[in-house]
Short mmCIF file of C-alpha atoms in Angstrom, two decimals:
data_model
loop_
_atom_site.label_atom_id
_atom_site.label_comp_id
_atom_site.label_asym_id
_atom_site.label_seq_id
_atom_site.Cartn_x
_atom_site.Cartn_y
_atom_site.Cartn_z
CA UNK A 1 18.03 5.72 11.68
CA UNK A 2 14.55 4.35 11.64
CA UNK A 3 13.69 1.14 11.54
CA UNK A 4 11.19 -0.33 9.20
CA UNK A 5 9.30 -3.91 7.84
CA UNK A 6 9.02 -4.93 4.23
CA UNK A 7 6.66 -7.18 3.94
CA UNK A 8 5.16 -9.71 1.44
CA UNK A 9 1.88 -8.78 -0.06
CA UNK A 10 0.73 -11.74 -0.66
CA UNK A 11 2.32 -15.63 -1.42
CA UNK A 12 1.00 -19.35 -0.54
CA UNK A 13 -2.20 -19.25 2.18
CA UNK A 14 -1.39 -16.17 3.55
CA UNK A 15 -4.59 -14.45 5.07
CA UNK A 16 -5.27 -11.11 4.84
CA UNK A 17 -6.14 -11.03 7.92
CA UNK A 18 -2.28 -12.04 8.71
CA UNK A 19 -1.27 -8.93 7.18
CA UNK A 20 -3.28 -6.84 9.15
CA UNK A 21 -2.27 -8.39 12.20
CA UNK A 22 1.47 -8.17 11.47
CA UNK A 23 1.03 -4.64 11.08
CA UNK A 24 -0.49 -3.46 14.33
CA UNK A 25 1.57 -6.01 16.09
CA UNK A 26 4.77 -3.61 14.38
CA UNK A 27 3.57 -1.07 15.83
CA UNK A 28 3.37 -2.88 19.06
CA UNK A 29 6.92 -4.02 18.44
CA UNK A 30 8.59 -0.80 18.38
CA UNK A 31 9.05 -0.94 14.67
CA UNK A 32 8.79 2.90 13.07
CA UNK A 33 7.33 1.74 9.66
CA UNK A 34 5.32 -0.66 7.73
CA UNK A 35 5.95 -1.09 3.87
CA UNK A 36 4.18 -3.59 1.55
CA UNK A 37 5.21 -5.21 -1.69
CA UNK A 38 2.83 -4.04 -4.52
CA UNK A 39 1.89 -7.06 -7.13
CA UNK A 40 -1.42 -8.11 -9.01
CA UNK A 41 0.10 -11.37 -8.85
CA UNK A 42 2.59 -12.37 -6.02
CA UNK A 43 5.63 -13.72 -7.74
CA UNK A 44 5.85 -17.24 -5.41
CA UNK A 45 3.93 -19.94 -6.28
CA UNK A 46 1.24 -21.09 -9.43
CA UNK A 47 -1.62 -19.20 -7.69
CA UNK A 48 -0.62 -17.60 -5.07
CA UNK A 49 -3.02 -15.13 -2.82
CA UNK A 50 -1.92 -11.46 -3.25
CA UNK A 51 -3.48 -8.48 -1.86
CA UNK A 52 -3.56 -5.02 -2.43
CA UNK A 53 -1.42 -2.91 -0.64
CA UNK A 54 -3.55 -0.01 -0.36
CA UNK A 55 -6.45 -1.62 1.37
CA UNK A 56 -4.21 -3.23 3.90
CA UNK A 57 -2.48 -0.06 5.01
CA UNK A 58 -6.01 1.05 5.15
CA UNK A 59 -7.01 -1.42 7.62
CA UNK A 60 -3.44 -1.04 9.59
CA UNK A 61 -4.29 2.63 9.76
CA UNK A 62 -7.11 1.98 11.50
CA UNK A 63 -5.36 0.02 14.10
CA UNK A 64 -2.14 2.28 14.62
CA UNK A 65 -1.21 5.81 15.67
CA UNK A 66 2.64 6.19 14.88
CA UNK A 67 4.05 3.36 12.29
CA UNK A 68 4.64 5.09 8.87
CA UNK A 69 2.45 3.15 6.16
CA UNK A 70 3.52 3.01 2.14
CA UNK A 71 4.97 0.60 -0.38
CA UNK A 72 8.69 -0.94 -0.99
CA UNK A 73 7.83 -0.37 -4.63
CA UNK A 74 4.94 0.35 -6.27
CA UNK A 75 5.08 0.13 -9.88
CA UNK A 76 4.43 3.66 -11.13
CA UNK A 77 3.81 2.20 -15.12
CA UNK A 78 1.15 0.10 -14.49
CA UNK A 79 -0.59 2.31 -12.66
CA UNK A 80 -2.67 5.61 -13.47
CA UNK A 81 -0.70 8.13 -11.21
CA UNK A 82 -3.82 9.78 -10.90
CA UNK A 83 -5.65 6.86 -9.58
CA UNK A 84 -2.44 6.43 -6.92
CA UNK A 85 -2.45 9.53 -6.08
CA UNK A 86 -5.57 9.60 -4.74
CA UNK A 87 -5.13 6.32 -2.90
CA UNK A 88 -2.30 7.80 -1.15
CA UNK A 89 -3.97 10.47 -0.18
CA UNK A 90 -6.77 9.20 1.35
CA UNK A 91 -4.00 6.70 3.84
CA UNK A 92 -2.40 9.70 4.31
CA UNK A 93 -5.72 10.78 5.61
CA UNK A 94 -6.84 8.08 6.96
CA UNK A 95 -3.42 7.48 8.93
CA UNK A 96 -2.95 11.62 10.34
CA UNK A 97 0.11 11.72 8.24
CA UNK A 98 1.70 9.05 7.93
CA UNK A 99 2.11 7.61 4.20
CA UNK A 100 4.71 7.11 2.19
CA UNK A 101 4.97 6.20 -1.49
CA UNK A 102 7.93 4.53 -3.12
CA UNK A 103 7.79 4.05 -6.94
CA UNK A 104 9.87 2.53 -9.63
CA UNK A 105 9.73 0.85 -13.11
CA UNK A 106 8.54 -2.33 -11.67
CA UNK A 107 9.86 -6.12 -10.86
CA UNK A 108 11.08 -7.27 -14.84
CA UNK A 109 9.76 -10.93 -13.38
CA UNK A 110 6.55 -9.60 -12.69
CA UNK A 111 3.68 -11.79 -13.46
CA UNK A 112 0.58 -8.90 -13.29
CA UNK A 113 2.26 -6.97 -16.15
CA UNK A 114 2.12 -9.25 -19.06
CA UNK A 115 -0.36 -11.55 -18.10
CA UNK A 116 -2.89 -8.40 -18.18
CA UNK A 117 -1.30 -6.41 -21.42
CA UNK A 118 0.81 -4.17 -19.34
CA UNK A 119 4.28 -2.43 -20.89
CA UNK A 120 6.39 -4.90 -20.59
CA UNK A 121 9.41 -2.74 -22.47
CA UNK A 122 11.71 -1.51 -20.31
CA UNK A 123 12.59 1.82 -22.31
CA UNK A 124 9.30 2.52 -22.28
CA UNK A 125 8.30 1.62 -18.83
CA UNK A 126 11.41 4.32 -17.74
CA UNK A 127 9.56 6.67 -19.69
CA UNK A 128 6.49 6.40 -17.98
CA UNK A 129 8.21 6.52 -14.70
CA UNK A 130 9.97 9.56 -15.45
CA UNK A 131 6.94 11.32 -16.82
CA UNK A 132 4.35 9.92 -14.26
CA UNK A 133 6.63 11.05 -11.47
CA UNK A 134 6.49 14.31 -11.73
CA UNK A 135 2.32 14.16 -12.04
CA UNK A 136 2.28 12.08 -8.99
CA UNK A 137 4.80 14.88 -6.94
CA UNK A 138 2.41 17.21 -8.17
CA UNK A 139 -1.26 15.63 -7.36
CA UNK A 140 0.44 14.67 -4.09
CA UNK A 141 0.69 18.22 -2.93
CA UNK A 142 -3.11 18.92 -3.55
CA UNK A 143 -1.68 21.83 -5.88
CA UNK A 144 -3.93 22.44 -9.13
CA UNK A 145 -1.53 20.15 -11.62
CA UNK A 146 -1.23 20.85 -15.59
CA UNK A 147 0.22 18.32 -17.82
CA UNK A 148 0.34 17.27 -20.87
CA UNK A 149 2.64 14.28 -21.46
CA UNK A 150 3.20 11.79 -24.17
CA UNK A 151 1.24 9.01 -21.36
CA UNK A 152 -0.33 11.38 -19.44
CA UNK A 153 -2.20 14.14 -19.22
CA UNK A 154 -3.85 16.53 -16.11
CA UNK A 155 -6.16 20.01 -17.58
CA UNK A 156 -5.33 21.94 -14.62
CA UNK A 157 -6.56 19.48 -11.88
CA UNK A 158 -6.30 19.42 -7.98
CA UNK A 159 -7.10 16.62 -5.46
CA UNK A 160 -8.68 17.39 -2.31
CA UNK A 161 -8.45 18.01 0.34
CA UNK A 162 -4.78 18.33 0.42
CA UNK A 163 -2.45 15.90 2.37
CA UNK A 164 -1.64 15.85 5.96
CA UNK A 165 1.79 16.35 5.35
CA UNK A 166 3.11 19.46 4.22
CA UNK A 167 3.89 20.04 1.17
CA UNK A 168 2.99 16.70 -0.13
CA UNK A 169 3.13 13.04 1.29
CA UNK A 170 6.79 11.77 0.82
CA UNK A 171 7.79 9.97 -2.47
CA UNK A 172 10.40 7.45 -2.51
CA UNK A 173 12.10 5.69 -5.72
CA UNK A 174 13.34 2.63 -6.03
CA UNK A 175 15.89 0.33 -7.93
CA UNK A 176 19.00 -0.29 -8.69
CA UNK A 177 21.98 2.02 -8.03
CA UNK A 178 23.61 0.42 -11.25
CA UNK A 179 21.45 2.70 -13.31
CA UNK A 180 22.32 5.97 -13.16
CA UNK A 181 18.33 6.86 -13.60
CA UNK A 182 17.88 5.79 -10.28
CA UNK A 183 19.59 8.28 -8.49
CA UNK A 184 18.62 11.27 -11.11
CA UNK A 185 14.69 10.24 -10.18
CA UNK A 186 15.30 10.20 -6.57
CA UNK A 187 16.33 13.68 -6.81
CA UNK A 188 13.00 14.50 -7.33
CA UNK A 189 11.27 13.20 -5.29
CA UNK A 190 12.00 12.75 -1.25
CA UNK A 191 14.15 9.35 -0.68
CA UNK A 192 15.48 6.25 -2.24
CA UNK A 193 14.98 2.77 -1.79
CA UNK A 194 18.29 1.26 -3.32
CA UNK A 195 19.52 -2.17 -4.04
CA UNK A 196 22.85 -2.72 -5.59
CA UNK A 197 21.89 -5.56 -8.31
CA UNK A 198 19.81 -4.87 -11.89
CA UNK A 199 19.17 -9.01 -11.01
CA UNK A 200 16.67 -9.24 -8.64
CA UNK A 201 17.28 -12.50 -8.07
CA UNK A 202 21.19 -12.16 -6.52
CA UNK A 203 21.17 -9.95 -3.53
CA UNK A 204 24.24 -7.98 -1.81
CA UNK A 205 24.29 -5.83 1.04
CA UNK A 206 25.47 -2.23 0.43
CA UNK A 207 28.54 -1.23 2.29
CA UNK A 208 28.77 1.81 4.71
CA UNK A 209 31.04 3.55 2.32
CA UNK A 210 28.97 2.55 -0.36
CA UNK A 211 25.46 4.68 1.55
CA UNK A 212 27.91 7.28 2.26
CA UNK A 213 28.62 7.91 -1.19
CA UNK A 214 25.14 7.60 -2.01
CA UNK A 215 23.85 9.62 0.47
CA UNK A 216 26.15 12.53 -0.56
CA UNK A 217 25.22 12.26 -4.33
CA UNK A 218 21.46 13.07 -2.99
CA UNK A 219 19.85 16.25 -1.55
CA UNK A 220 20.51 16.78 1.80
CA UNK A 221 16.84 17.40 2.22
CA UNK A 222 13.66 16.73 0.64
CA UNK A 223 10.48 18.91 -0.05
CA UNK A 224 9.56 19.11 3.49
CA UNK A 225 12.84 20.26 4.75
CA UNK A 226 13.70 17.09 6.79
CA UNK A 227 16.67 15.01 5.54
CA UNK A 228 16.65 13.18 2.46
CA UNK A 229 15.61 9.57 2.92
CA UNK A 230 18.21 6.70 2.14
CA UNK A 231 15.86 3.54 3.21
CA UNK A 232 18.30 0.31 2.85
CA UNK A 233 18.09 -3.02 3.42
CA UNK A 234 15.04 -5.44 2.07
CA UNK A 235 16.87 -8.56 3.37
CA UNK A 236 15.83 -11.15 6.47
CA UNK A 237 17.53 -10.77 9.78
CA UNK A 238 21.36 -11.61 9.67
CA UNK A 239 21.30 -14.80 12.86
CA UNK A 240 24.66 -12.93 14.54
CA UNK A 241 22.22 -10.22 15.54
CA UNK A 242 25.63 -9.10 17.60
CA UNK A 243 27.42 -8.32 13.59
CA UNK A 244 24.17 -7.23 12.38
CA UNK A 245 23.53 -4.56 15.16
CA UNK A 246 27.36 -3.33 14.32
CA UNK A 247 26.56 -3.40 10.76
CA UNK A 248 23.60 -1.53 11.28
CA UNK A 249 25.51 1.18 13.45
CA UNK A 250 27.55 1.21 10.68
CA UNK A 251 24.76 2.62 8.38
CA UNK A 252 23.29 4.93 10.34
CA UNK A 253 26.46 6.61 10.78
CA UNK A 254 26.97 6.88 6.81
CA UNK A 255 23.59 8.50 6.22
CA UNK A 256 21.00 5.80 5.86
CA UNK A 257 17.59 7.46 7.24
CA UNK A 258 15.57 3.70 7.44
CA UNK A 259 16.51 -0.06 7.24
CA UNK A 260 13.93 -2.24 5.86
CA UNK A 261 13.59 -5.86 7.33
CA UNK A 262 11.81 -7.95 4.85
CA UNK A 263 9.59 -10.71 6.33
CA UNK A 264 8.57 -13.12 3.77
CA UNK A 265 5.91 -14.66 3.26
CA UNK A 266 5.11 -17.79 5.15
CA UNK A 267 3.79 -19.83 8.20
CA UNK A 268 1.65 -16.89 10.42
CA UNK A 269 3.27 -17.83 13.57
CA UNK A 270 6.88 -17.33 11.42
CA UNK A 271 6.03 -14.12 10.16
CA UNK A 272 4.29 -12.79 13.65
CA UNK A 273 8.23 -14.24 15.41
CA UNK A 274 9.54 -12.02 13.05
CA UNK A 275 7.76 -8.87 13.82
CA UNK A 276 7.25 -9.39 17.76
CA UNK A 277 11.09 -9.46 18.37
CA UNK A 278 11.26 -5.69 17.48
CA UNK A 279 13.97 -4.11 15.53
CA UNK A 280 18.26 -3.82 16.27
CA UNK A 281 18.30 -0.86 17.55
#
């Protein structure tokens, strides 16, 4: 099992600067993966600074060989998959092959959707995902992509030059496990990035029987022949880092590929603590 940082995009003073530094020092730290939040508008705070995910992992690219780079989720409806697409595969470029992309519906409490005239329906926002997922798999592959969609639409377009990774740069989704979408969309694509409440605001840990079953309702392997990814976790460091290293164990040994640490947003020299003490292992 890999180990892997969430972290915020954005909230309070945070620099982007900060970001940057927090992830080369992963990489530094032993950590095997770097994953932003994706907002227009960071959900703490009356104005908080938020930044965009894609030009960070940009600049971390620049300063790392190994850590994988992506999102932990971007919201595939208020994006143009097109647009993403091509975003992801210039990291993926940028970074010698190592992007990853997780999508989903989007955060119901985000603030960047109707503040800006996004779809704020969730019906229709599942739609969109479903639809624009299968033009992003495509466009990620660098394959010449036809469709014609009731939100989208591709004549027989490629983007070049095609990824790094072969066949396409890994797509994750994301949400919760209580919809039965979740797991249907995953299937698609190359890994999940569960949680186990439609509130966003409660938060329980999944249970190694729990990513066992989970892990055996998915592929065994995605696109590229290596195994499916299960990526759990998005929670802060347990402090009995002697139950959380057992718990942990526990995981791997059900089927979860990655654990995600999230490191909120916060004082710098809190958030750089968090990152220099390297992952559980």
């Amino acid at each position: 099992m890999r180990h892997g940082l969430e972290i915020s995009c954005g909230g309070a003073a945070v620099a982007v600067s900060t970001l940057v530094e927090l992830g080369e020092l992963a990489e530094r730290a032993d950590w095997d993966g770097v994953f932003l939040e994706d907002y227009l508008i960071h959900y703490s705070g009356d104005e908080p600074f938020t930044y965009d995910p894609w030009l960070v992992l940009a600049a971390i690219a620049g300063r790392t060989d190994r850590v994988r780079l992506g999102t932990t989720v971007t919201a595939l409806p208020r994006r143009r998959p097109a647009k993403l697409a091509r975003e992801v595969l210039t990291l993926d470029h940028l970074s010698a092959g190592r992007a990853t992309v997780a999508v989903g519906v989007g955060d119901p409490g985000d603030r960047g959707l109707a503040a800006f005239g996004e779809q704020t329906e969730v019906s229709v926002r599942a739609a969109m995902l479903d639809e624009g997922l299968d033009l992003l798999t495509g466009l990620l592959s660098g394959e010449r992509v036809s469709h014609q969609g009731t939100h989208y639409r591709a004549d027989g377009v490629s983007l070049r030059p095609a990824p790094v990774q072969s066949p396409r740069v890994p797509v994750w989704v994301g949400g919760s496990t209580q919809a039965g979408a979740v797991r249907r969309r995953a299937a698609r694509a190359d890994g999940i990035v569960p949680y186990k409440l439609t509130d966003t605001d409660g938060w329980s840990d999944f249970t190694p029987d729990e990513v066992h079953d989970l892990a055996n309702a998915l592929p065994a392997t995605r696109a590229d022949g290596q195994p499916f990814d299960v990526a759990v976790g998005g929670r802060r460091r347990r402090s009995d880092e002697r139950t959380e290293r057992a718990y942990l164990g526990e995981l791997a040994a059900a089927g979860a590929t990655w654990w995600l640490e999230f490191v909120p947003a916060g004082d710098p020299a809190t958030m750089r603590a968090a990152v220099a003490r390297g992952p559980l292992r």
